[in-house]
């Protein structure tokens, strides 16, 4: 069952025809994640797009609605999935399927996170859409959508054409810079109530425990990341000091996590977290192909390594050959000095 606040018929919420782009909003306790604002910014930049957003679960409040409108959405679909925990991926897919049926989008944008990539795959199966993950750009073509992404540890750039009725695209964090529009109105709200699917009902959440967090941003979403590798020799003090000065997240190579120098949740690479920060600083990182596969989408790469032949210098934008225990503290001190 679907109901709307403004009485418009099923289809686009304002009753007009157009190229609807649907954005899944990720939120935590009513607060939008930065990746959602990036998705909205990209969506509104697409020529002729009508930007619709999907909010599953309680909320949003007036402040969140204003933020969604300021970043380009004209319609917000708030979906209540009855009979399931709305925070599971299966329930998120139920919400999206309902809105896809009502709004008839040609493109659905989600964040390229572990959870949302699963959502994208499930949605594509249920709707017959074409799915592309890890994207860094989307363009409209005459017969569909063209999605750009890097593959093979960043050694190749590809263009993936989705020619079917629906494209489901998972966009990498920081692929675009989020920006707000001045004077934009809050979006119209369309209410939906849907029955949970068998897949969503099959999941029972018995408890939740928040992941311990500090003052640093989440690794996958951080705009700046400082990574320590084998060269730190078990001591992440200099890495963490520089990260705190930069307001950055701390990452690590597989060697560092396997040695127990830092938790496995900090691992960056093909078997760890894939990141795409605006600034990546690698300290004592060799730049092996499996690590590069998880960070090659970084906008600017700075490498500090005592080995002038380290592979990371082959693709770094800036390189410093030196002892990281001397270079990183000196860099942190200089940054503090310049900031007064």
mmCIF file of C-alpha atoms in Angstrom:
data_model
loop_
_atom_site.group_PDB
_atom_site.id
_atom_site.type_symbol
_atom_site.label_atom_id
_atom_site.label_comp_id
_atom_site.label_asym_id
_atom_site.label_seq_id
_atom_site.Cartn_x
_atom_site.Cartn_y
_atom_site.Cartn_z
ATOM 1 C CA UNK A 1 0.000 0.000 0.000
ATOM 2 C CA UNK A 2 1.308 3.436 -0.967
ATOM 3 C CA UNK A 3 -0.096 6.799 0.097
ATOM 4 C CA UNK A 4 1.090 10.324 -0.714
ATOM 5 C CA UNK A 5 0.861 13.619 1.119
ATOM 6 C CA UNK A 6 -0.001 15.683 -1.934
ATOM 7 C CA UNK A 7 -2.518 13.447 -3.707
ATOM 8 C CA UNK A 8 -0.541 13.048 -6.923
ATOM 9 C CA UNK A 9 -0.943 9.782 -8.814
ATOM 10 C CA UNK A 10 1.700 7.064 -8.989
ATOM 11 C CA UNK A 11 4.596 8.041 -11.257
ATOM 12 C CA UNK A 12 6.697 11.105 -10.608
ATOM 13 C CA UNK A 13 5.603 12.837 -7.425
ATOM 14 C CA UNK A 14 4.752 16.104 -9.145
ATOM 15 C CA UNK A 15 2.710 14.358 -11.816
ATOM 16 C CA UNK A 16 5.039 15.309 -14.674
ATOM 17 C CA UNK A 17 7.040 13.136 -17.003
ATOM 18 C CA UNK A 18 10.786 13.257 -16.881
ATOM 19 C CA UNK A 19 14.056 11.464 -16.274
ATOM 20 C CA UNK A 20 13.779 10.566 -12.587
ATOM 21 C CA UNK A 21 17.006 9.879 -10.707
ATOM 22 C CA UNK A 22 16.464 8.130 -7.379
ATOM 23 C CA UNK A 23 18.946 8.539 -4.501
ATOM 24 C CA UNK A 24 19.029 6.231 -1.484
ATOM 25 C CA UNK A 25 19.703 8.309 1.631
ATOM 26 C CA UNK A 26 21.889 6.690 4.291
ATOM 27 C CA UNK A 27 21.281 8.104 7.739
ATOM 28 C CA UNK A 28 22.151 7.321 11.323
ATOM 29 C CA UNK A 29 19.739 8.417 14.023
ATOM 30 C CA UNK A 30 18.268 10.949 11.631
ATOM 31 C CA UNK A 31 21.597 12.418 10.532
ATOM 32 C CA UNK A 32 22.483 12.144 6.872
ATOM 33 C CA UNK A 33 25.807 10.587 5.979
ATOM 34 C CA UNK A 34 28.122 12.745 3.828
ATOM 35 C CA UNK A 35 27.961 10.225 0.975
ATOM 36 C CA UNK A 36 24.228 10.889 0.598
ATOM 37 C CA UNK A 37 24.871 14.585 -0.004
ATOM 38 C CA UNK A 38 27.444 13.680 -2.649
ATOM 39 C CA UNK A 39 24.889 11.456 -4.405
ATOM 40 C CA UNK A 40 22.309 14.254 -4.408
ATOM 41 C CA UNK A 41 24.863 16.707 -5.794
ATOM 42 C CA UNK A 42 25.720 14.342 -8.630
ATOM 43 C CA UNK A 43 22.079 13.601 -9.370
ATOM 44 C CA UNK A 44 21.120 17.258 -9.744
ATOM 45 C CA UNK A 45 24.075 17.839 -12.092
ATOM 46 C CA UNK A 46 22.693 15.350 -14.629
ATOM 47 C CA UNK A 47 20.923 17.187 -17.490
ATOM 48 C CA UNK A 48 17.142 17.102 -17.214
ATOM 49 C CA UNK A 49 17.123 15.000 -14.056
ATOM 50 C CA UNK A 50 14.285 15.113 -11.550
ATOM 51 C CA UNK A 51 15.956 14.230 -8.280
ATOM 52 C CA UNK A 52 13.970 12.028 -5.915
ATOM 53 C CA UNK A 53 15.306 10.712 -2.605
ATOM 54 C CA UNK A 54 14.365 7.648 -0.555
ATOM 55 C CA UNK A 55 14.320 7.689 3.249
ATOM 56 C CA UNK A 56 13.594 4.402 4.993
ATOM 57 C CA UNK A 57 12.593 4.339 8.648
ATOM 58 C CA UNK A 58 11.578 7.051 11.146
ATOM 59 C CA UNK A 59 12.082 10.690 10.239
ATOM 60 C CA UNK A 60 13.315 12.876 8.710
ATOM 61 C CA UNK A 61 12.885 16.005 10.784
ATOM 62 C CA UNK A 62 12.621 19.503 9.365
ATOM 63 C CA UNK A 63 16.366 20.125 9.463
ATOM 64 C CA UNK A 64 17.126 16.959 7.495
ATOM 65 C CA UNK A 65 14.420 17.820 4.948
ATOM 66 C CA UNK A 66 15.988 21.237 4.452
ATOM 67 C CA UNK A 67 19.405 19.655 3.835
ATOM 68 C CA UNK A 68 17.953 17.190 1.323
ATOM 69 C CA UNK A 69 16.237 20.022 -0.545
ATOM 70 C CA UNK A 70 19.326 22.218 -0.461
ATOM 71 C CA UNK A 71 21.311 19.486 -2.187
ATOM 72 C CA UNK A 72 18.890 19.106 -5.053
ATOM 73 C CA UNK A 73 16.019 16.732 -4.234
ATOM 74 C CA UNK A 74 12.536 17.970 -5.132
ATOM 75 C CA UNK A 75 10.725 14.893 -3.805
ATOM 76 C CA UNK A 76 11.441 12.700 -0.798
ATOM 77 C CA UNK A 77 9.860 9.258 -0.507
ATOM 78 C CA UNK A 78 9.584 8.190 3.123
ATOM 79 C CA UNK A 79 9.024 4.459 3.303
ATOM 80 C CA UNK A 80 7.823 2.381 6.220
ATOM 81 C CA UNK A 81 8.524 -1.329 5.752
ATOM 82 C CA UNK A 82 6.033 -3.197 7.911
ATOM 83 C CA UNK A 83 7.089 -6.478 9.506
ATOM 84 C CA UNK A 84 10.882 -6.094 9.279
ATOM 85 C CA UNK A 85 13.793 -4.234 10.805
ATOM 86 C CA UNK A 86 14.143 -1.276 8.432
ATOM 87 C CA UNK A 87 17.901 -1.108 8.985
ATOM 88 C CA UNK A 88 18.588 -4.430 7.220
ATOM 89 C CA UNK A 89 19.637 -4.495 3.572
ATOM 90 C CA UNK A 90 16.642 -6.665 2.604
ATOM 91 C CA UNK A 91 14.237 -4.086 4.045
ATOM 92 C CA UNK A 92 16.085 -1.262 2.258
ATOM 93 C CA UNK A 93 15.568 -3.143 -0.995
ATOM 94 C CA UNK A 94 11.846 -3.499 -0.244
ATOM 95 C CA UNK A 95 11.681 0.270 0.210
ATOM 96 C CA UNK A 96 13.501 0.931 -3.053
ATOM 97 C CA UNK A 97 11.403 -1.561 -5.016
ATOM 98 C CA UNK A 98 8.252 0.229 -3.868
ATOM 99 C CA UNK A 99 9.567 3.638 -4.903
ATOM 100 C CA UNK A 100 10.951 2.360 -8.207
ATOM 101 C CA UNK A 101 7.463 1.080 -9.008
ATOM 102 C CA UNK A 102 5.884 4.420 -8.077
ATOM 103 C CA UNK A 103 8.371 6.908 -9.510
ATOM 104 C CA UNK A 104 9.697 4.907 -12.497
ATOM 105 C CA UNK A 105 13.315 6.162 -12.359
ATOM 106 C CA UNK A 106 15.866 5.335 -15.018
ATOM 107 C CA UNK A 107 18.776 5.614 -12.552
ATOM 108 C CA UNK A 108 19.159 4.666 -8.888
ATOM 109 C CA UNK A 109 22.200 5.994 -7.024
ATOM 110 C CA UNK A 110 23.541 4.434 -3.816
ATOM 111 C CA UNK A 111 26.840 4.778 -1.983
ATOM 112 C CA UNK A 112 29.540 2.220 -2.796
ATOM 113 C CA UNK A 113 29.704 0.869 0.758
ATOM 114 C CA UNK A 114 29.575 -2.768 1.863
ATOM 115 C CA UNK A 115 25.908 -2.471 2.812
ATOM 116 C CA UNK A 116 24.741 -0.443 -0.169
ATOM 117 C CA UNK A 117 26.558 -2.620 -2.695
ATOM 118 C CA UNK A 118 24.501 -5.513 -1.361
ATOM 119 C CA UNK A 119 21.392 -3.346 -1.688
ATOM 120 C CA UNK A 120 22.334 -2.530 -5.285
ATOM 121 C CA UNK A 121 22.778 -6.189 -6.193
ATOM 122 C CA UNK A 122 19.482 -7.256 -4.597
ATOM 123 C CA UNK A 123 17.634 -4.372 -6.232
ATOM 124 C CA UNK A 124 19.044 -5.189 -9.659
ATOM 125 C CA UNK A 125 17.929 -8.813 -9.331
ATOM 126 C CA UNK A 126 14.393 -7.862 -8.310
ATOM 127 C CA UNK A 127 13.937 -5.163 -10.944
ATOM 128 C CA UNK A 128 15.976 -6.585 -13.828
ATOM 129 C CA UNK A 129 18.247 -3.549 -13.743
ATOM 130 C CA UNK A 130 21.920 -3.320 -14.612
ATOM 131 C CA UNK A 131 24.250 -2.710 -11.673
ATOM 132 C CA UNK A 132 27.699 -1.071 -11.539
ATOM 133 C CA UNK A 133 29.621 -0.591 -8.270
ATOM 134 C CA UNK A 134 32.694 1.464 -7.401
ATOM 135 C CA UNK A 135 31.773 4.159 -9.934
ATOM 136 C CA UNK A 136 33.354 7.596 -10.069
ATOM 137 C CA UNK A 137 31.203 9.160 -12.772
ATOM 138 C CA UNK A 138 27.810 8.846 -14.510
ATOM 139 C CA UNK A 139 26.726 10.284 -17.861
ATOM 140 C CA UNK A 140 23.495 10.192 -19.869
ATOM 141 C CA UNK A 141 23.708 8.670 -23.332
ATOM 142 C CA UNK A 142 21.147 8.309 -26.072
ATOM 143 C CA UNK A 143 20.138 4.794 -25.076
ATOM 144 C CA UNK A 144 20.896 4.663 -21.343
ATOM 145 C CA UNK A 145 23.551 5.508 -18.791
ATOM 146 C CA UNK A 146 27.332 5.408 -19.105
ATOM 147 C CA UNK A 147 29.160 4.672 -15.854
ATOM 148 C CA UNK A 148 32.889 5.252 -15.408
ATOM 149 C CA UNK A 149 35.059 3.310 -12.947
ATOM 150 C CA UNK A 150 38.632 2.153 -12.424
ATOM 151 C CA UNK A 151 39.543 -1.537 -12.431
ATOM 152 C CA UNK A 152 42.601 -3.773 -12.015
ATOM 153 C CA UNK A 153 44.079 -1.771 -9.153
ATOM 154 C CA UNK A 154 43.453 1.465 -10.991
ATOM 155 C CA UNK A 155 45.521 0.513 -14.022
ATOM 156 C CA UNK A 156 42.518 0.748 -16.356
ATOM 157 C CA UNK A 157 39.670 3.211 -16.651
ATOM 158 C CA UNK A 158 36.456 1.692 -17.966
ATOM 159 C CA UNK A 159 33.129 2.949 -19.298
ATOM 160 C CA UNK A 160 30.217 0.608 -18.573
ATOM 161 C CA UNK A 161 27.051 1.132 -20.622
ATOM 162 C CA UNK A 162 23.740 0.222 -18.995
ATOM 163 C CA UNK A 163 21.228 0.041 -21.819
ATOM 164 C CA UNK A 164 18.265 -1.485 -19.982
ATOM 165 C CA UNK A 165 15.307 0.280 -18.394
ATOM 166 C CA UNK A 166 17.011 0.806 -15.041
ATOM 167 C CA UNK A 167 20.629 1.450 -14.034
ATOM 168 C CA UNK A 168 21.649 0.871 -10.399
ATOM 169 C CA UNK A 169 24.949 2.612 -9.676
ATOM 170 C CA UNK A 170 27.012 2.545 -6.477
ATOM 171 C CA UNK A 171 29.166 5.691 -6.379
ATOM 172 C CA UNK A 172 32.502 5.741 -4.562
ATOM 173 C CA UNK A 173 32.838 8.243 -1.701
ATOM 174 C CA UNK A 174 34.311 11.628 -2.748
ATOM 175 C CA UNK A 175 33.715 10.988 -6.450
ATOM 176 C CA UNK A 176 32.033 14.404 -6.378
ATOM 177 C CA UNK A 177 32.180 17.223 -3.849
ATOM 178 C CA UNK A 178 28.890 17.825 -2.070
ATOM 179 C CA UNK A 179 27.533 21.341 -2.459
ATOM 180 C CA UNK A 180 24.297 23.022 -1.414
ATOM 181 C CA UNK A 181 22.064 25.375 -3.367
ATOM 182 C CA UNK A 182 21.068 28.703 -1.862
ATOM 183 C CA UNK A 183 17.375 29.300 -1.407
ATOM 184 C CA UNK A 184 16.262 25.780 -2.325
ATOM 185 C CA UNK A 185 12.917 24.668 -0.899
ATOM 186 C CA UNK A 186 12.463 21.484 1.128
ATOM 187 C CA UNK A 187 11.296 18.541 -0.980
ATOM 188 C CA UNK A 188 7.701 17.381 -1.206
ATOM 189 C CA UNK A 189 7.203 14.302 0.973
ATOM 190 C CA UNK A 190 5.535 11.165 -0.357
ATOM 191 C CA UNK A 191 4.620 8.532 2.224
ATOM 192 C CA UNK A 192 4.777 4.814 1.433
ATOM 193 C CA UNK A 193 3.845 1.793 3.541
ATOM 194 C CA UNK A 194 4.915 -1.572 2.190
ATOM 195 C CA UNK A 195 4.744 -5.124 3.454
ATOM 196 C CA UNK A 196 8.149 -6.673 4.092
ATOM 197 C CA UNK A 197 9.276 -9.385 1.701
ATOM 198 C CA UNK A 198 10.031 -12.938 2.836
ATOM 199 C CA UNK A 199 13.749 -12.119 2.672
ATOM 200 C CA UNK A 200 13.328 -9.138 4.997
ATOM 201 C CA UNK A 201 11.108 -11.072 7.412
ATOM 202 C CA UNK A 202 13.670 -13.878 7.585
ATOM 203 C CA UNK A 203 16.144 -11.606 9.373
ATOM 204 C CA UNK A 204 15.760 -11.086 13.102
ATOM 205 C CA UNK A 205 18.008 -8.494 14.730
ATOM 206 C CA UNK A 206 18.472 -9.590 18.339
ATOM 207 C CA UNK A 207 20.833 -6.839 19.484
ATOM 208 C CA UNK A 208 22.937 -3.939 18.282
ATOM 209 C CA UNK A 209 26.146 -2.536 19.692
ATOM 210 C CA UNK A 210 27.558 0.739 18.363
ATOM 211 C CA UNK A 211 31.041 0.512 16.947
ATOM 212 C CA UNK A 212 33.489 2.395 19.162
ATOM 213 C CA UNK A 213 34.303 5.722 17.590
ATOM 214 C CA UNK A 214 36.771 8.452 18.380
ATOM 215 C CA UNK A 215 37.262 11.947 17.073
ATOM 216 C CA UNK A 216 38.521 10.730 13.708
ATOM 217 C CA UNK A 217 36.184 10.322 10.712
ATOM 218 C CA UNK A 218 35.164 6.861 9.457
ATOM 219 C CA UNK A 219 37.862 5.372 7.243
ATOM 220 C CA UNK A 220 35.674 4.712 4.196
ATOM 221 C CA UNK A 221 34.194 8.231 4.225
ATOM 222 C CA UNK A 222 37.217 10.330 5.234
ATOM 223 C CA UNK A 223 38.436 13.052 2.877
ATOM 224 C CA UNK A 224 41.974 12.657 4.240
ATOM 225 C CA UNK A 225 43.571 9.336 5.242
ATOM 226 C CA UNK A 226 47.020 8.678 6.709
ATOM 227 C CA UNK A 227 48.109 5.065 6.242
ATOM 228 C CA UNK A 228 50.897 3.220 8.020
ATOM 229 C CA UNK A 229 52.654 0.210 6.535
ATOM 230 C CA UNK A 230 55.465 -2.157 7.355
ATOM 231 C CA UNK A 231 57.815 0.796 7.735
ATOM 232 C CA UNK A 232 56.182 1.964 10.978
ATOM 233 C CA UNK A 233 57.629 -1.168 12.613
ATOM 234 C CA UNK A 234 54.746 -1.465 15.037
ATOM 235 C CA UNK A 235 54.600 2.175 16.160
ATOM 236 C CA UNK A 236 51.676 4.187 14.762
ATOM 237 C CA UNK A 237 52.392 7.235 16.962
ATOM 238 C CA UNK A 238 53.675 9.446 14.132
ATOM 239 C CA UNK A 239 50.867 8.317 11.811
ATOM 240 C CA UNK A 240 48.199 9.114 14.388
ATOM 241 C CA UNK A 241 49.775 12.463 15.273
ATOM 242 C CA UNK A 242 49.719 13.605 11.649
ATOM 243 C CA UNK A 243 46.181 12.263 11.196
ATOM 244 C CA UNK A 244 44.971 14.300 14.171
ATOM 245 C CA UNK A 245 46.543 17.482 12.813
ATOM 246 C CA UNK A 246 44.903 16.898 9.421
ATOM 247 C CA UNK A 247 41.563 15.774 10.840
ATOM 248 C CA UNK A 248 42.156 12.513 8.994
ATOM 249 C CA UNK A 249 41.303 8.854 9.403
ATOM 250 C CA UNK A 250 44.027 6.313 10.143
ATOM 251 C CA UNK A 251 44.500 3.326 7.847
ATOM 252 C CA UNK A 252 46.969 0.492 7.559
ATOM 253 C CA UNK A 253 48.311 -2.095 5.152
ATOM 254 C CA UNK A 254 47.598 -5.800 5.525
ATOM 255 C CA UNK A 255 51.051 -6.429 6.965
ATOM 256 C CA UNK A 256 50.440 -3.942 9.766
ATOM 257 C CA UNK A 257 47.067 -5.452 10.683
ATOM 258 C CA UNK A 258 48.313 -9.047 10.430
ATOM 259 C CA UNK A 259 51.141 -8.194 12.804
ATOM 260 C CA UNK A 260 48.606 -6.889 15.299
ATOM 261 C CA UNK A 261 49.952 -3.335 15.268
ATOM 262 C CA UNK A 262 46.441 -1.990 14.606
ATOM 263 C CA UNK A 263 42.949 -3.477 14.263
ATOM 264 C CA UNK A 264 41.880 -5.207 11.046
ATOM 265 C CA UNK A 265 39.101 -2.647 10.604
ATOM 266 C CA UNK A 266 41.856 -0.188 9.561
ATOM 267 C CA UNK A 267 43.107 -2.329 6.668
ATOM 268 C CA UNK A 268 43.059 -0.625 3.280
ATOM 269 C CA UNK A 269 43.243 -2.791 0.180
ATOM 270 C CA UNK A 270 41.506 -5.371 -1.984
ATOM 271 C CA UNK A 271 40.735 -7.515 1.075
ATOM 272 C CA UNK A 272 40.081 -4.552 3.349
ATOM 273 C CA UNK A 273 38.384 -1.169 3.048
ATOM 274 C CA UNK A 274 38.317 0.569 -0.320
ATOM 275 C CA UNK A 275 38.895 4.301 0.071
ATOM 276 C CA UNK A 276 38.838 7.295 -2.257
ATOM 277 C CA UNK A 277 39.981 10.277 -0.180
ATOM 278 C CA UNK A 278 40.966 13.646 -1.563
ATOM 279 C CA UNK A 279 44.346 13.231 0.153
ATOM 280 C CA UNK A 280 46.113 9.937 0.899
ATOM 281 C CA UNK A 281 49.360 9.938 2.872
ATOM 282 C CA UNK A 282 51.220 6.622 2.901
ATOM 283 C CA UNK A 283 53.942 6.269 5.544
ATOM 284 C CA UNK A 284 56.195 3.254 5.251
ATOM 285 C CA UNK A 285 53.845 1.800 2.630
ATOM 286 C CA UNK A 286 55.488 -0.145 -0.198
ATOM 287 C CA UNK A 287 52.541 0.213 -2.582
ATOM 288 C CA UNK A 288 51.904 -3.458 -3.370
ATOM 289 C CA UNK A 289 49.192 -4.121 -5.940
ATOM 290 C CA UNK A 290 46.667 -5.490 -3.420
ATOM 291 C CA UNK A 291 46.975 -2.296 -1.354
ATOM 292 C CA UNK A 292 46.849 -0.042 -4.382
ATOM 293 C CA UNK A 293 43.580 -1.707 -5.398
ATOM 294 C CA UNK A 294 41.946 -0.273 -2.295
ATOM 295 C CA UNK A 295 43.205 3.323 -2.564
ATOM 296 C CA UNK A 296 43.941 4.043 -6.205
ATOM 297 C CA UNK A 297 40.905 6.310 -6.535
ATOM 298 C CA UNK A 298 42.565 8.794 -4.149
ATOM 299 C CA UNK A 299 42.749 12.280 -5.639
ATOM 300 C CA UNK A 300 46.241 13.115 -4.361
ATOM 301 C CA UNK A 301 48.774 10.562 -3.118
ATOM 302 C CA UNK A 302 51.719 11.514 -0.887
ATOM 303 C CA UNK A 303 54.296 8.835 -0.087
ATOM 304 C CA UNK A 304 56.925 8.804 2.655
ATOM 305 C CA UNK A 305 59.326 5.864 2.450
ATOM 306 C CA UNK A 306 63.007 5.299 3.180
ATOM 307 C CA UNK A 307 63.314 3.030 0.114
ATOM 308 C CA UNK A 308 63.661 5.140 -3.066
ATOM 309 C CA UNK A 309 62.687 2.093 -5.145
ATOM 310 C CA UNK A 310 59.385 1.459 -3.346
ATOM 311 C CA UNK A 311 56.578 0.832 -5.893
ATOM 312 C CA UNK A 312 54.410 3.534 -4.312
ATOM 313 C CA UNK A 313 56.657 6.232 -5.797
ATOM 314 C CA UNK A 314 55.614 5.076 -9.275
ATOM 315 C CA UNK A 315 52.076 6.394 -8.817
ATOM 316 C CA UNK A 316 52.432 8.940 -5.991
ATOM 317 C CA UNK A 317 51.830 12.597 -6.825
ATOM 318 C CA UNK A 318 54.396 13.650 -4.216
ATOM 319 C CA UNK A 319 57.139 11.529 -2.692
ATOM 320 C CA UNK A 320 59.522 11.982 0.214
ATOM 321 C CA UNK A 321 62.467 9.602 0.579
ATOM 322 C CA UNK A 322 63.220 9.639 4.273
ATOM 323 C CA UNK A 323 62.643 8.231 7.732
ATOM 324 C CA UNK A 324 58.930 8.508 8.546
ATOM 325 C CA UNK A 325 59.711 8.949 12.256
ATOM 326 C CA UNK A 326 61.434 12.205 11.303
ATOM 327 C CA UNK A 327 59.352 13.336 8.319
ATOM 328 C CA UNK A 328 55.856 12.903 9.811
ATOM 329 C CA UNK A 329 56.509 14.758 13.102
ATOM 330 C CA UNK A 330 58.216 17.571 11.192
ATOM 331 C CA UNK A 331 55.234 17.803 8.833
ATOM 332 C CA UNK A 332 52.782 17.826 11.742
ATOM 333 C CA UNK A 333 54.792 20.567 13.497
ATOM 334 C CA UNK A 334 54.895 22.715 10.359
ATOM 335 C CA UNK A 335 51.152 22.358 9.838
ATOM 336 C CA UNK A 336 50.524 23.466 13.434
ATOM 337 C CA UNK A 337 52.843 26.435 12.957
ATOM 338 C CA UNK A 338 51.085 27.584 9.792
ATOM 339 C CA UNK A 339 47.722 27.333 11.488
ATOM 340 C CA UNK A 340 48.995 29.528 14.289
#
